[in-house]
């Protein structure tokens, strides 16, 4: 029995590795794509293509059309990948931390605003949860609407409700939507933000909402045209803001966001 389980585990790992290699090579070949809109530059990151390719490879239509792939990448592999999402995203936190230390003095000068910007994420709960309940999300609304559903949110929801729960499905669905739509939107915002006349450092702080893909899209557009020294400062502030948003976001989601979302969910369902 132990040998059978070990053999099945090896098959799953090999299949997942094959899928990861296919996605990695494909997005590396495509690379960063930029679309000039005249008033803004739309940056499409390789990560976006990786998400889209992953979605294409995992749908039943692809498995039915490509029989060999359907045998290689089964529901077991999909289940394994969904459980590994939260762990793999921790690597991003390490990367951000490495950018903060060399510019720690600038970050300290930024002060309190970086600490309190996370509270703004709690306000949409009062609008998002009732709408999600209205559209029949069920308990998925709690995971989907309790935060901006980025990397820290997945970890919190996964730890509290478990993998495969409706709440986890909700937060993961919005995470994927954010990776696709949010990245494009932040590319546009990053291109338009300098037109406001605000300090590039302030704009960099605003780009750090706790999302690696959105941070890359917005900050990449922000530093376009800046001198190397200022560009590095903007990236450092953005990385610090993103890391603080991740840490504070996890805390605010745990102690404020999820309880508030559950309260709103109960209020919206009290007549049912």
Short mmCIF file of C-alpha atoms in Angstrom, two decimals:
data_model
loop_
_atom_site.label_atom_id
_atom_site.label_comp_id
_atom_site.label_asym_id
_atom_site.label_seq_id
_atom_site.Cartn_x
_atom_site.Cartn_y
_atom_site.Cartn_z
CA UNK A 1 0.00 0.00 0.00
CA UNK A 2 2.83 2.37 0.88
CA UNK A 3 4.56 1.64 -2.42
CA UNK A 4 1.35 2.38 -4.33
CA UNK A 5 0.92 5.73 -2.59
CA UNK A 6 4.56 6.59 -3.20
CA UNK A 7 4.20 5.72 -6.88
CA UNK A 8 1.06 7.84 -7.19
CA UNK A 9 2.83 10.76 -5.50
CA UNK A 10 5.71 10.52 -7.98
CA UNK A 11 3.29 10.52 -10.90
CA UNK A 12 1.54 13.63 -9.54
CA UNK A 13 4.83 15.46 -8.99
CA UNK A 14 6.11 14.58 -12.46
CA UNK A 15 2.84 15.66 -14.09
CA UNK A 16 2.83 18.96 -12.21
CA UNK A 17 6.48 19.52 -13.12
CA UNK A 18 5.69 18.93 -16.79
CA UNK A 19 2.82 21.43 -16.65
CA UNK A 20 5.00 23.99 -14.86
CA UNK A 21 7.78 23.64 -17.44
CA UNK A 22 5.33 24.05 -20.32
CA UNK A 23 3.84 27.19 -18.75
CA UNK A 24 7.23 28.64 -17.82
CA UNK A 25 8.75 28.17 -21.26
CA UNK A 26 5.65 29.53 -22.98
CA UNK A 27 5.46 32.73 -20.92
CA UNK A 28 9.23 33.23 -21.21
CA UNK A 29 9.02 33.06 -24.99
CA UNK A 30 6.12 35.53 -25.06
CA UNK A 31 7.83 37.90 -22.61
CA UNK A 32 6.71 41.39 -21.64
CA UNK A 33 4.32 42.92 -24.14
CA UNK A 34 3.52 46.63 -24.29
CA UNK A 35 0.57 48.21 -26.02
CA UNK A 36 0.73 51.94 -26.71
CA UNK A 37 -2.65 53.59 -26.22
CA UNK A 38 -1.45 57.12 -26.90
CA UNK A 39 -2.30 58.48 -23.47
CA UNK A 40 -0.94 55.44 -21.63
CA UNK A 41 1.19 52.35 -22.05
CA UNK A 42 -0.45 49.04 -21.27
CA UNK A 43 2.14 46.57 -19.97
CA UNK A 44 1.14 42.91 -20.18
CA UNK A 45 3.42 40.94 -17.87
CA UNK A 46 4.56 37.37 -18.54
CA UNK A 47 2.75 36.36 -15.34
CA UNK A 48 -0.54 37.23 -17.01
CA UNK A 49 0.24 34.90 -19.90
CA UNK A 50 1.26 32.20 -17.42
CA UNK A 51 -2.13 32.44 -15.70
CA UNK A 52 -3.98 32.30 -19.01
CA UNK A 53 -1.92 29.35 -20.26
CA UNK A 54 -2.49 27.53 -16.97
CA UNK A 55 -6.23 28.08 -17.27
CA UNK A 56 -6.17 26.84 -20.85
CA UNK A 57 -4.27 23.69 -19.92
CA UNK A 58 -6.58 22.83 -17.03
CA UNK A 59 -9.99 23.18 -18.70
CA UNK A 60 -11.83 20.02 -19.69
CA UNK A 61 -12.02 21.10 -23.33
CA UNK A 62 -8.21 20.95 -23.65
CA UNK A 63 -8.06 17.58 -21.91
CA UNK A 64 -10.72 16.17 -24.21
CA UNK A 65 -9.07 17.47 -27.36
CA UNK A 66 -5.56 16.40 -26.32
CA UNK A 67 -6.05 12.91 -24.92
CA UNK A 68 -2.44 12.51 -23.82
CA UNK A 69 -2.58 15.70 -21.79
CA UNK A 70 -5.84 14.59 -20.19
CA UNK A 71 -4.08 11.49 -18.90
CA UNK A 72 -1.04 13.43 -17.67
CA UNK A 73 -2.85 16.28 -15.90
CA UNK A 74 -5.80 14.83 -13.99
CA UNK A 75 -7.89 16.01 -11.04
CA UNK A 76 -5.19 14.78 -8.65
CA UNK A 77 -2.68 17.17 -10.17
CA UNK A 78 -5.19 20.03 -10.05
CA UNK A 79 -5.89 19.35 -6.38
CA UNK A 80 -2.18 19.29 -5.60
CA UNK A 81 -1.59 22.58 -7.42
CA UNK A 82 -4.43 24.32 -5.59
CA UNK A 83 -2.93 23.31 -2.25
CA UNK A 84 0.52 24.56 -3.25
CA UNK A 85 -0.60 28.04 -4.30
CA UNK A 86 -0.38 29.52 -0.81
CA UNK A 87 3.09 28.09 -0.20
CA UNK A 88 4.59 29.15 -3.52
CA UNK A 89 3.46 32.75 -3.15
CA UNK A 90 5.56 33.13 -0.01
CA UNK A 91 8.62 33.48 -2.26
CA UNK A 92 7.37 36.91 -3.30
CA UNK A 93 7.61 38.16 0.28
CA UNK A 94 11.27 37.19 0.43
CA UNK A 95 11.98 39.05 -2.80
CA UNK A 96 10.32 42.24 -1.53
CA UNK A 97 12.22 42.11 1.76
CA UNK A 98 15.52 42.06 -0.11
CA UNK A 99 14.65 45.34 -1.82
CA UNK A 100 13.73 47.13 1.40
CA UNK A 101 16.94 46.90 3.45
CA UNK A 102 19.22 49.01 1.17
CA UNK A 103 16.73 51.89 1.31
CA UNK A 104 15.48 51.49 4.86
CA UNK A 105 16.10 55.15 5.78
CA UNK A 106 13.83 56.38 2.97
CA UNK A 107 11.14 53.94 4.04
CA UNK A 108 11.29 55.10 7.67
CA UNK A 109 10.91 58.70 6.52
CA UNK A 110 7.71 57.73 4.70
CA UNK A 111 6.28 57.00 8.14
CA UNK A 112 2.70 56.46 9.21
CA UNK A 113 0.88 56.67 5.83
CA UNK A 114 2.31 53.32 4.81
CA UNK A 115 0.87 51.76 7.96
CA UNK A 116 -2.69 53.06 7.66
CA UNK A 117 -3.36 52.70 3.95
CA UNK A 118 -4.50 49.11 4.49
CA UNK A 119 -7.62 50.22 6.38
CA UNK A 120 -9.12 51.39 3.10
CA UNK A 121 -9.57 47.77 2.05
CA UNK A 122 -12.24 47.26 4.71
CA UNK A 123 -14.73 49.76 3.31
CA UNK A 124 -15.68 47.84 0.11
CA UNK A 125 -16.92 44.94 2.27
CA UNK A 126 -20.13 46.88 2.96
CA UNK A 127 -20.86 47.02 -0.78
CA UNK A 128 -19.23 43.87 -2.14
CA UNK A 129 -20.75 41.28 0.22
CA UNK A 130 -24.40 42.31 -0.33
CA UNK A 131 -23.85 42.33 -4.10
CA UNK A 132 -22.16 38.92 -4.02
CA UNK A 133 -24.99 37.47 -1.95
CA UNK A 134 -27.50 38.99 -4.35
CA UNK A 135 -25.79 37.25 -7.27
CA UNK A 136 -25.85 33.90 -5.49
CA UNK A 137 -22.24 33.53 -4.40
CA UNK A 138 -23.25 31.94 -1.11
CA UNK A 139 -20.41 31.63 1.39
CA UNK A 140 -17.95 32.24 -1.43
CA UNK A 141 -18.81 35.90 -0.85
CA UNK A 142 -16.94 35.85 2.47
CA UNK A 143 -13.67 34.84 0.83
CA UNK A 144 -14.17 36.91 -2.29
CA UNK A 145 -15.22 40.18 -0.65
CA UNK A 146 -13.35 40.35 2.66
CA UNK A 147 -10.21 41.86 1.06
CA UNK A 148 -8.59 42.56 -2.30
CA UNK A 149 -7.94 38.80 -2.48
CA UNK A 150 -4.21 38.77 -3.03
CA UNK A 151 -1.46 36.47 -1.77
CA UNK A 152 -1.87 37.15 2.00
CA UNK A 153 -5.63 36.79 1.69
CA UNK A 154 -5.29 33.31 0.23
CA UNK A 155 -3.10 32.25 3.14
CA UNK A 156 -5.52 33.65 5.74
CA UNK A 157 -8.65 32.18 4.16
CA UNK A 158 -6.93 28.85 3.56
CA UNK A 159 -5.80 28.65 7.17
CA UNK A 160 -9.16 29.65 8.60
CA UNK A 161 -11.62 27.80 6.38
CA UNK A 162 -9.47 25.15 4.72
CA UNK A 163 -8.59 24.30 1.13
CA UNK A 164 -11.63 23.49 -0.97
CA UNK A 165 -14.06 25.40 1.23
CA UNK A 166 -16.50 27.84 -0.42
CA UNK A 167 -14.61 30.73 1.17
CA UNK A 168 -11.32 29.48 -0.30
CA UNK A 169 -12.89 29.04 -3.73
CA UNK A 170 -14.16 32.62 -3.52
CA UNK A 171 -10.83 34.20 -2.62
CA UNK A 172 -8.96 32.13 -5.21
CA UNK A 173 -11.43 33.08 -7.95
CA UNK A 174 -11.01 36.79 -7.23
CA UNK A 175 -7.25 36.31 -7.00
CA UNK A 176 -7.19 34.93 -10.53
CA UNK A 177 -9.47 37.71 -11.78
CA UNK A 178 -7.18 40.24 -10.13
CA UNK A 179 -4.13 38.68 -11.77
CA UNK A 180 -5.72 39.14 -15.19
CA UNK A 181 -7.90 42.26 -14.97
CA UNK A 182 -6.13 43.92 -12.04
CA UNK A 183 -2.71 43.73 -13.66
CA UNK A 184 -3.97 45.39 -16.83
CA UNK A 185 -5.80 48.05 -14.82
CA UNK A 186 -2.74 48.84 -12.72
CA UNK A 187 -0.64 49.16 -15.87
CA UNK A 188 -3.01 51.87 -17.07
CA UNK A 189 -3.07 53.57 -13.66
CA UNK A 190 0.72 53.48 -13.47
CA UNK A 191 0.96 55.15 -16.86
CA UNK A 192 -1.60 57.85 -16.02
CA UNK A 193 -0.54 58.53 -12.41
CA UNK A 194 2.43 60.83 -13.24
CA UNK A 195 -0.02 63.19 -14.95
CA UNK A 196 -1.46 64.04 -11.51
CA UNK A 197 1.74 65.85 -10.54
CA UNK A 198 2.12 63.89 -7.31
CA UNK A 199 5.51 62.79 -6.04
CA UNK A 200 6.78 59.58 -7.68
CA UNK A 201 7.48 58.25 -4.18
CA UNK A 202 3.84 58.77 -3.17
CA UNK A 203 2.69 57.04 -6.33
CA UNK A 204 5.09 54.20 -5.62
CA UNK A 205 3.59 53.79 -2.16
CA UNK A 206 0.13 53.65 -3.69
CA UNK A 207 1.24 50.88 -6.04
CA UNK A 208 1.96 48.53 -3.14
CA UNK A 209 -1.45 47.05 -2.35
CA UNK A 210 -0.17 43.60 -1.44
CA UNK A 211 -0.09 42.14 -4.93
CA UNK A 212 3.09 41.11 -6.69
CA UNK A 213 1.64 41.27 -10.20
CA UNK A 214 -0.12 44.60 -9.65
CA UNK A 215 2.99 46.05 -8.02
CA UNK A 216 5.13 45.03 -10.98
CA UNK A 217 2.66 46.45 -13.48
CA UNK A 218 2.17 49.80 -11.73
CA UNK A 219 5.76 50.41 -10.59
CA UNK A 220 7.14 49.38 -13.97
CA UNK A 221 5.02 52.05 -15.63
CA UNK A 222 5.83 54.62 -12.93
CA UNK A 223 9.61 54.44 -13.29
CA UNK A 224 9.48 54.86 -17.05
CA UNK A 225 11.37 58.07 -17.77
CA UNK A 226 12.80 58.51 -14.26
CA UNK A 227 16.53 58.69 -13.60
CA UNK A 228 18.04 55.46 -12.18
CA UNK A 229 18.42 56.80 -8.63
CA UNK A 230 14.83 58.02 -8.36
CA UNK A 231 13.58 54.86 -10.05
CA UNK A 232 15.31 52.73 -7.41
CA UNK A 233 13.78 54.81 -4.62
CA UNK A 234 10.32 54.45 -6.15
CA UNK A 235 10.76 50.69 -6.44
CA UNK A 236 11.96 50.47 -2.83
CA UNK A 237 9.02 52.47 -1.50
CA UNK A 238 6.63 50.43 -3.62
CA UNK A 239 8.15 47.17 -2.37
CA UNK A 240 8.01 48.36 1.25
CA UNK A 241 4.41 49.46 0.85
CA UNK A 242 3.56 46.15 -0.75
CA UNK A 243 5.24 44.16 2.02
CA UNK A 244 3.57 46.22 4.74
CA UNK A 245 0.24 45.85 2.97
CA UNK A 246 0.79 42.10 2.91
CA UNK A 247 1.61 41.92 6.62
CA UNK A 248 -0.98 44.43 7.80
CA UNK A 249 -3.45 43.08 5.28
CA UNK A 250 -3.16 39.61 6.75
CA UNK A 251 -3.69 40.98 10.26
CA UNK A 252 -6.59 43.26 9.32
CA UNK A 253 -8.20 40.45 7.32
CA UNK A 254 -7.86 38.01 10.21
CA UNK A 255 -9.20 40.26 12.96
CA UNK A 256 -11.37 42.73 11.04
CA UNK A 257 -12.02 41.76 7.43
CA UNK A 258 -13.28 38.19 7.83
CA UNK A 259 -15.45 38.89 10.92
CA UNK A 260 -16.91 41.93 9.18
CA UNK A 261 -17.59 39.95 6.00
CA UNK A 262 -19.24 37.17 8.02
CA UNK A 263 -21.38 39.72 9.84
CA UNK A 264 -22.48 41.29 6.55
CA UNK A 265 -23.17 37.83 5.13
CA UNK A 266 -25.41 36.96 8.08
CA UNK A 267 -27.24 40.28 7.79
CA UNK A 268 -27.85 39.71 4.08
CA UNK A 269 -29.14 36.19 4.74
CA UNK A 270 -31.17 36.79 7.89
CA UNK A 271 -34.47 36.53 6.00
CA UNK A 272 -33.56 33.27 4.28
#
